[in-house]
XYZ file of C-alpha atoms in Angstrom:
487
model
C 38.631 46.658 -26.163
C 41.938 48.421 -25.155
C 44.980 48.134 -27.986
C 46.674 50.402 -29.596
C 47.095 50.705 -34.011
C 50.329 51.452 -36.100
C 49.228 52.383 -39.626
C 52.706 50.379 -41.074
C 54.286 47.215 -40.352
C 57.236 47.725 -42.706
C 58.593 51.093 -43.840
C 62.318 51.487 -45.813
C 65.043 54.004 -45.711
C 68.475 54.574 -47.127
C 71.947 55.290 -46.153
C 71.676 58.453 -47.705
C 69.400 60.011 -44.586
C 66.022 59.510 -46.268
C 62.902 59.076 -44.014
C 59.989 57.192 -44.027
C 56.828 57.686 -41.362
C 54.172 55.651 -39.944
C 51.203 56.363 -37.035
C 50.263 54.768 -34.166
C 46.565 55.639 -32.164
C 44.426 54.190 -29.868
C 41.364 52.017 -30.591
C 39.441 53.173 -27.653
C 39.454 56.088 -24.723
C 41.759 55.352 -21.770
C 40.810 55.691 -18.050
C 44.327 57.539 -17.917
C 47.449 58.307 -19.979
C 49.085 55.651 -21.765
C 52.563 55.608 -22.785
C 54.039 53.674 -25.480
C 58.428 53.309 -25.872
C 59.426 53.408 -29.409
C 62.562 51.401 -29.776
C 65.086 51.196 -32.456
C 66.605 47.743 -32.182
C 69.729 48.821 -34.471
C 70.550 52.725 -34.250
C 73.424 52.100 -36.585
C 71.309 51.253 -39.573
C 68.272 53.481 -38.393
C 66.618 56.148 -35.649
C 63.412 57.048 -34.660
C 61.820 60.695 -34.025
C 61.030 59.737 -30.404
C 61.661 56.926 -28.264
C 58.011 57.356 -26.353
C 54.361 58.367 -27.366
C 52.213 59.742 -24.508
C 48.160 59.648 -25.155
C 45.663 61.117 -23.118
C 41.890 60.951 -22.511
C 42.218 63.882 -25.010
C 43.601 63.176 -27.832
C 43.882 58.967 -27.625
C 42.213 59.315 -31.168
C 44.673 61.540 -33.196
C 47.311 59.436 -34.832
C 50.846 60.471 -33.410
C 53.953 60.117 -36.221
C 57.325 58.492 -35.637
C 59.767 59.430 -38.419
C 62.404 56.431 -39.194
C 65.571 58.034 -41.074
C 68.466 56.605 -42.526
C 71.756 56.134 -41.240
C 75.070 56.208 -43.180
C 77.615 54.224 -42.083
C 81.093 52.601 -44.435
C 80.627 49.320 -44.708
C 79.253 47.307 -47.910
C 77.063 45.525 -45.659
C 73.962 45.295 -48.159
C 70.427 46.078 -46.785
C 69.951 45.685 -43.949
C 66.333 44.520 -42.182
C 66.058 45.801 -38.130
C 62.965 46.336 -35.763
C 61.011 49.064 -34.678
C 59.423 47.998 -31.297
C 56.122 49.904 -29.900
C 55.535 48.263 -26.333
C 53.165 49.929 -23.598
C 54.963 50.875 -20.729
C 53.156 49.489 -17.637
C 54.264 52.085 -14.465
C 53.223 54.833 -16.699
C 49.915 53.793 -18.103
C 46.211 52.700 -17.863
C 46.295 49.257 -15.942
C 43.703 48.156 -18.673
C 46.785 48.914 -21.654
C 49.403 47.302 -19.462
C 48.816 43.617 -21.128
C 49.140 44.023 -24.486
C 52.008 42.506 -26.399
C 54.597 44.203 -28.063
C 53.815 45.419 -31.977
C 56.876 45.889 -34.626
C 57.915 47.692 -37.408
C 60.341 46.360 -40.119
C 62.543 48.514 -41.300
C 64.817 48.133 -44.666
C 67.796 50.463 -44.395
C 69.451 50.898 -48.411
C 72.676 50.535 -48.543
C 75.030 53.234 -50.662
C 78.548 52.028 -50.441
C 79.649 50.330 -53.172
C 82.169 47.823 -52.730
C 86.014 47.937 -52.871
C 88.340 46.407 -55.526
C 88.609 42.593 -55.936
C 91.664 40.571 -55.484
C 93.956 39.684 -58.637
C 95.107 41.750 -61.505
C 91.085 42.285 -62.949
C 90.386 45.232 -60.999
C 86.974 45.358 -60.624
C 84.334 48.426 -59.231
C 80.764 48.280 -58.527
C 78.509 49.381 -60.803
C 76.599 52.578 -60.628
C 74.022 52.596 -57.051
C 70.586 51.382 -57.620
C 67.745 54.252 -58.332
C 65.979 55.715 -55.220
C 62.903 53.874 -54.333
C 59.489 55.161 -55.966
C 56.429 55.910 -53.444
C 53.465 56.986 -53.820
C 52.440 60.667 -52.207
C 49.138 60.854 -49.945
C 48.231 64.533 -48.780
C 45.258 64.746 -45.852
C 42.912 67.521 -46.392
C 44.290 69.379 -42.998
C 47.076 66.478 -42.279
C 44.438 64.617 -40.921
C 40.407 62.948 -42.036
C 37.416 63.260 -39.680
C 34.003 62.366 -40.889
C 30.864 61.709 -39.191
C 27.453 59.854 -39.326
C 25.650 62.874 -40.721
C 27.235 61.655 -43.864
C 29.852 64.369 -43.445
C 32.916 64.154 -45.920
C 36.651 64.855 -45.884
C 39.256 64.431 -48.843
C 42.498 62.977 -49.422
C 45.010 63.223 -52.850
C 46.765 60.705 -54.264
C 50.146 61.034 -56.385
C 53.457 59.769 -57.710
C 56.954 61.058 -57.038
C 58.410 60.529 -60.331
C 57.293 59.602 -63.402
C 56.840 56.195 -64.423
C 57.347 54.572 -67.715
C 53.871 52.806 -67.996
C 50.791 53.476 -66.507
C 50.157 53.133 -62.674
C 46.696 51.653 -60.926
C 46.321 52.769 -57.298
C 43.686 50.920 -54.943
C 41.887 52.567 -52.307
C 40.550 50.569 -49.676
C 39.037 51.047 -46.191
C 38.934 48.588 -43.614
C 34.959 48.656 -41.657
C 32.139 49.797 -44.758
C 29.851 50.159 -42.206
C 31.555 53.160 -40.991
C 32.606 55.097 -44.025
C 32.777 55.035 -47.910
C 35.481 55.538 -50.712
C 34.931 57.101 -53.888
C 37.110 56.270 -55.834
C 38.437 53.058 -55.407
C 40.902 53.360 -57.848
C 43.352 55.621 -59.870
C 45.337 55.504 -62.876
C 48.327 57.405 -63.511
C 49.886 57.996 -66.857
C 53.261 59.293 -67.643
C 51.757 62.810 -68.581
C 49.665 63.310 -65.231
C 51.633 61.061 -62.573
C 52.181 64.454 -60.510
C 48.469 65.637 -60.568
C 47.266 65.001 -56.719
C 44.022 62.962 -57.645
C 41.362 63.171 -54.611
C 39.542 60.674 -52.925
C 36.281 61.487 -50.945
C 35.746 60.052 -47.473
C 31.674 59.590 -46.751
C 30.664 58.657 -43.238
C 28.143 55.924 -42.932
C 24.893 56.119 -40.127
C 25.354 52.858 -38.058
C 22.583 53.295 -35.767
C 24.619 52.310 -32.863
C 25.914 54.170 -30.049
C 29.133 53.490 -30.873
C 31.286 56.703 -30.159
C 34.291 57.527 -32.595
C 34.890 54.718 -34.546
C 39.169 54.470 -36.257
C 39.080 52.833 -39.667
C 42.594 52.019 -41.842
C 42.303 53.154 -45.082
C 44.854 51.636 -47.360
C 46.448 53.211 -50.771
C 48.242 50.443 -52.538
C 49.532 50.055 -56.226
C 48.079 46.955 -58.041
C 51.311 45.169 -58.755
C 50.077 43.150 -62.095
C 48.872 46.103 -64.270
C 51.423 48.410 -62.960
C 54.873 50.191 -64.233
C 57.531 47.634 -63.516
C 59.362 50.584 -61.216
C 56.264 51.233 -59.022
C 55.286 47.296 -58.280
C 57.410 47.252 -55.152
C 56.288 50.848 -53.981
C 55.361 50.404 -50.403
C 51.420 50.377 -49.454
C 50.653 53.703 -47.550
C 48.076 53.604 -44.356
C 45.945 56.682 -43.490
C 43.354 56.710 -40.006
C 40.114 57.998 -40.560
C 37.839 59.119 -37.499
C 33.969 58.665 -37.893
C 32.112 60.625 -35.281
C 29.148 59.483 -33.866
C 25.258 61.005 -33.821
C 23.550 58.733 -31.534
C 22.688 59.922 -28.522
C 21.351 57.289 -25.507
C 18.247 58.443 -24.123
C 14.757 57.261 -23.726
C 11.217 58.725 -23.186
C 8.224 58.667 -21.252
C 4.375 59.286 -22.202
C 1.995 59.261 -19.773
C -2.075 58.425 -21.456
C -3.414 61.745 -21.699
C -0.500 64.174 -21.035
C -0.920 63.159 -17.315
C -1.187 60.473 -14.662
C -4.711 60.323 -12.953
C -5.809 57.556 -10.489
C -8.354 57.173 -7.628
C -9.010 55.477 -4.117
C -11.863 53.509 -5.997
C -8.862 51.383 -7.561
C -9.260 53.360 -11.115
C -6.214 53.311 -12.842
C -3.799 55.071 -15.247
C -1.103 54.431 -17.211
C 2.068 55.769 -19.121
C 4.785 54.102 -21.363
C 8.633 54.220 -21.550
C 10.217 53.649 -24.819
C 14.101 53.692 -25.732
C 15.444 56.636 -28.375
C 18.326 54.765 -29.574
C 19.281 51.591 -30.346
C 21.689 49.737 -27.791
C 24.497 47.668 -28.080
C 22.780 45.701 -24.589
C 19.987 45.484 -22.543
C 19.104 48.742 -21.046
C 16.712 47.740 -17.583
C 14.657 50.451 -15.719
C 13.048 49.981 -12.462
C 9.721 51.768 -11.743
C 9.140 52.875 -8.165
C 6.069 54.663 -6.477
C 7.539 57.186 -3.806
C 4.172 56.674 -1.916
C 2.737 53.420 -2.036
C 0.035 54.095 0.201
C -1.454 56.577 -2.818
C -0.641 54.808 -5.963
C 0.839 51.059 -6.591
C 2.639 50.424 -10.275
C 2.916 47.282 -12.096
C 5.564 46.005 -13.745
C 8.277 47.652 -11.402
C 10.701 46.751 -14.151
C 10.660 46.987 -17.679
C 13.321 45.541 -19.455
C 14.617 46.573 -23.364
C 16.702 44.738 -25.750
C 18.796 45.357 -29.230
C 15.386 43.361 -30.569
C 12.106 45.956 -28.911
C 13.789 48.540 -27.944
C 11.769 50.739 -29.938
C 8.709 49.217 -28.772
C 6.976 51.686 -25.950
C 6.354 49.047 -22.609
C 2.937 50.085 -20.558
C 3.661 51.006 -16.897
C -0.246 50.464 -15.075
C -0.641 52.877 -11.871
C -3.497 51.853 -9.776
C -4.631 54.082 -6.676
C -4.358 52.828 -2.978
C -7.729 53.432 -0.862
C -6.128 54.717 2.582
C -10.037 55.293 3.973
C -8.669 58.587 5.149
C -10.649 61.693 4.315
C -7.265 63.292 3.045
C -8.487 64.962 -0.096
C -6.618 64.381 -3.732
C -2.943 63.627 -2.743
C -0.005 63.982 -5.373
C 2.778 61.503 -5.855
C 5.835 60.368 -7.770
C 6.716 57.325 -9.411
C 10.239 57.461 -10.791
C 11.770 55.761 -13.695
C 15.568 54.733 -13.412
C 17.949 53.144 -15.143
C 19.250 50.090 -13.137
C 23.236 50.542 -13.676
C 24.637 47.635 -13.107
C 22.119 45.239 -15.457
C 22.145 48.078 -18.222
C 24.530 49.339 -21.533
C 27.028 51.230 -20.256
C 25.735 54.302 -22.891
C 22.373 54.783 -20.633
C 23.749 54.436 -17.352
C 24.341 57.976 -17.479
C 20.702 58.755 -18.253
C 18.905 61.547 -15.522
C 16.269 59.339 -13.732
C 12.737 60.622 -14.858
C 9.597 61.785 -12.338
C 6.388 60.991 -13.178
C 3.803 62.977 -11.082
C 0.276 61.292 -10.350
C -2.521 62.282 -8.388
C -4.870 59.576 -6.497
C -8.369 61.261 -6.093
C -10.142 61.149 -2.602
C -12.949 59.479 -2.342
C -13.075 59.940 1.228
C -16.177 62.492 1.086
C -18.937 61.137 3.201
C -19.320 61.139 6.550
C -17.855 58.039 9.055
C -21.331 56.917 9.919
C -22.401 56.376 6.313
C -19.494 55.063 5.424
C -19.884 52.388 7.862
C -23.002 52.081 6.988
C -22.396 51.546 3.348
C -19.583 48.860 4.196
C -21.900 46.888 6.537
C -25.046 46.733 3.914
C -22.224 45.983 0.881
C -19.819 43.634 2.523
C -21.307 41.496 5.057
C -18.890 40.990 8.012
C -17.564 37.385 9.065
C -16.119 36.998 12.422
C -12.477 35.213 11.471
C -9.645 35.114 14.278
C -9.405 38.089 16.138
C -11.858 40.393 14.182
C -13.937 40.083 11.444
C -13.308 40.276 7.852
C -15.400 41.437 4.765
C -14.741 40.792 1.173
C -16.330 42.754 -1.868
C -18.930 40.532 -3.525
C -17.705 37.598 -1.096
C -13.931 37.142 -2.812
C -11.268 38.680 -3.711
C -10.236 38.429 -7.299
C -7.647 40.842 -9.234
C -6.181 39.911 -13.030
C -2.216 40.772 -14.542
C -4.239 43.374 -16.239
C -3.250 45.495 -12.660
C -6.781 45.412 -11.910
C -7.877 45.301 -8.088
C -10.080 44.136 -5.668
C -10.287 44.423 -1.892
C -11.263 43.652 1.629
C -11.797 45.254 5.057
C -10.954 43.627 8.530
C -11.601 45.263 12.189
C -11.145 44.021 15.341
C -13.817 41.828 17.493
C -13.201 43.456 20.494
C -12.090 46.673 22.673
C -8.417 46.415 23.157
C -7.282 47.590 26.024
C -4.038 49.434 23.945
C -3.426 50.024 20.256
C -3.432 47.073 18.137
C -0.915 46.755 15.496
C -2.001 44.165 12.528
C 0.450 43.277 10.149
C -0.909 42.703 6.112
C 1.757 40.406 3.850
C 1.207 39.283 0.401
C 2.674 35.951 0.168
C 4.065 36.102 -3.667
C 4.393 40.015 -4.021
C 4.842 38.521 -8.089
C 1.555 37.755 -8.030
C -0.047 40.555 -5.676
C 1.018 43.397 -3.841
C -1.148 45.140 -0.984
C -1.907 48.286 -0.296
C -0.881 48.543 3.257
C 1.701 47.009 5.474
C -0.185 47.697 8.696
C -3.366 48.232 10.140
C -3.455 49.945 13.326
C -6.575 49.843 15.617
C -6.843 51.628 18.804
C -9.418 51.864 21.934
C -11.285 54.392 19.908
C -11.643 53.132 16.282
C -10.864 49.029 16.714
C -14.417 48.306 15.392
C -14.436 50.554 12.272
C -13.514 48.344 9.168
C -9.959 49.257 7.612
C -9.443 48.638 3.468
C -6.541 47.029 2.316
C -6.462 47.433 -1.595
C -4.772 44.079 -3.480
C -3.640 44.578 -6.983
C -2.809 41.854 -9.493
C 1.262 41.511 -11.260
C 1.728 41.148 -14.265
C 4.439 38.109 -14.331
C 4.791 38.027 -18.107
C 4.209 33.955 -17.932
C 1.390 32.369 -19.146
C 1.089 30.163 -15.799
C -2.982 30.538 -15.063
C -4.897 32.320 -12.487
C -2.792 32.278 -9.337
C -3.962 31.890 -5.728
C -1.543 34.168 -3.323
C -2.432 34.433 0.489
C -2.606 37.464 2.370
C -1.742 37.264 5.938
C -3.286 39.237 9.017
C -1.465 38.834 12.214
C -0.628 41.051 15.512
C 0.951 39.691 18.605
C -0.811 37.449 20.597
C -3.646 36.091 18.677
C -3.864 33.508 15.637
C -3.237 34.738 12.092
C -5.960 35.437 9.739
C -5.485 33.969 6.162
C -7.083 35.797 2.884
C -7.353 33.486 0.042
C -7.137 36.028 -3.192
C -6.847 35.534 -7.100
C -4.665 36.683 -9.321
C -6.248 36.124 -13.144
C -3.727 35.752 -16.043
C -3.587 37.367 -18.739
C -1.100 35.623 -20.845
């Protein structure tokens, strides 16, 4: 979510003009710029290097440094304790930064005037001004540490600004494990080698997630309790580390056989779709036949979670029987990714084509055809026409099997006839035409319409769906049909 980091919540200077520095990033890529004010709530005890950070889509994931210095002023007025204040300014940035609340800095400014001479004949001076404050010294391999999920590395160093008079132990410690590694976790400094940079190796961790550049705090802190007295109040120093990402959202599609093959005698083929990364959300693709008067495909969505996304989901394309003598015809069924129901990672995804071909089977002359149709399906007169199912029913299964029946007219029309076909639960079975159309010239010649079973994904039993026939002026025809579960 949108915020912003500083790497410090407290940093001290003194009087004498000495600096201290802290960071300040993004946690995630803006829509726009976003511009942060850096305030100094007392400029008489301390300033900052800039009063405003700008990031960009560009570089919202390199830490930016304000420098705090010192400022010398007369009075004995002690330390003194003021604010740093990092606020977003709204006008000027991404609307999705604007309500974040303010973040501070402490800041300890050291004083160095000692004070004057006390009333009465004692006299009296200050004694001598306390020591500088001891730090520890952190040095990025090239000011800055990027690693990624390849297991890439990147080094810091570690050392002390003066010598101590005991031994020092440092602790390193990074804030999200499942994004890097520290080795070591700790250092110990002596008196002979407390100005020997020692190095710490930064390992980036695989996640598995598409996750995109992922900001971890690693801290460097001196453990108080086993430490030289003079280095127990050194201040904690916080470094960023980047960790790149190397998952990549896509997915993939295998057709049975290296291609998709179907025919107008309701044989079918299949092909499977399978995510290549693991996502964050559901990813949902909808599966669409361009021509749906060749080839019919069941599910038409498929639906993957964090849980089987790695499990390939079967896609069953079953061809359409137009009764035209049209030859093999090719089609497409595309695979999408539906946007808005999907992890934001795929919805860039290309949609894939898959190309099928639905063989003819069209081959035989009209007479035999009709022939064929009349000894095979025996004709009922139902409504306006008569009506002829295969073996006397019409049964299909969630498998995406099929079955079918052929209607014609009862009489001559005197214009073209225009018969409507409608599934009445297109979740349980789907047709293979929308329309019939019968004219003076062909109204008694039997027209197919194909019905294929859905597969629901409930275990609810066979279901009965009816398939309407109706055209203007005459009383519908109703086809009871089956659809057999599988589940």
């Amino acid at each position: 979510s949108a915020g912003f980091t500083k790497s410090k919540s407290t940093v001290s200077v003194s009087e004498t003009g000495t600096t201290e520095t802290f960071t300040v990033v993004l946690n995630i890529q803006p829509a726009s710029d976003v511009v942060i004010s850096v305030t100094s709530a007392d400029t008489d005890e301390a300033t900052v290097s800039a009063s405003s950070l700008t990031f960009t889509t560009g570089n919202w994931d390199t830490a930016q440094t304000i420098t705090v210095t010192g400022v010398d002023e007369t009075d004995d007025d002690g330390d003194v304790s003021s604010t740093i204040t990092l606020a977003v300014v709204d006008a000027s940035s991404d609307d999705n930064f604007d309500p974040l609340a303010n973040q501070t800095v402490t800041v300890t400014t050291v004083d160095d005037d000692e004070p004057s001479g006390g009333g009465g004949g004692g006299g009296g001076g200050g004694g001598p001004p306390p020591p500088p404050p001891v730090r520890m010294i952190v040095t990025q391999s090239n000011m800055a540490t990027y690693v990624s999920e390849d297991e890439t590395t990147d080094t810091f160093t570690v050392a002390l600004d003066t010598e101590p008079t005991a031994n020092v132990l440092v602790l390193v410690s990074g804030g999200d494990i499942t994004e890097l590694t520290l080795a070591p976790v700790a250092l110990i400094f002596t008196s002979t080698d407390w100005n020997i940079p020692q190095t710490v190796t930064v390992t980036g961790v695989d996640d598995a997630l598409i996750d995109g550049i992922r900001v971890t705090y690693i801290t460097i802190s001196v453990f108080a309790s086993v430490s030289a007295d003079e280095y127990r109040a050194a201040p904690s120093i916080s470094i960023l580390a980047d960790t790149y990402d190397n998952d990549v959202a896509g997915y993939t599609v295998v057709e049975s056989g290296g291609s998709t093959v179907v025919s107008e005698d309701g044989d079918t083929d299949s092909f499977t779709v399978v995510l290549d990364e693991l996502p964050s959300s559901n990813v949902v693709f909808s599966v669409v036949s361009q021509d749906q008067e060749e080839g019919l495909v069941s599910p038409s969505t498929l639906t993957f979670t964090p849980s089987n996304w790695d499990m390939p989901q079967t896609v069953v394309v079953t061809g359409v029987n137009d009764g035209l003598d049209d030859g093999d015809q090719d089609f497409l069924i595309v695979v999408s990714v539906v946007d808005n129901q999907s992890d934001s990672a795929f919805t860039a995804l290309s949609d894939t084509p898959v190309s099928a071909v639905n063989l003819d089977n069209d081959d035989e002359s009209e007479e035999e055809v009709e022939e064929e149709v009349v000894e095979e399906l025996p004709a009922c007169v139902v409504g306006f026409g008569s009506l002829s199912e295969s073996e006397g029913s019409t049964v299909m299964s969630e498998s995406g099997s099929s079955d079918s029946f052929t209607f014609a007219l009862g009489s001559e029309p005197g214009s073209n006839v225009v018969v409507s076909v409608v599934s009445s639960d297109l979740s349980e079975a789907v047709v293979s035409a929308s329309t019939l159309t019968f004219t003076p010239s062909n109204w008694d010649t039997p027209q197919t319409v194909v019905v294929t079973g859905v597969n629901d994904g409930l275990s609810d039993g066979d279901q009965a769906v009816d398939v309407t026939l109706s055209a203007a002026g005459f009383d519908p025809v109703v086809v009871g049909v089956v659809n057999a579960d599988n589940d």
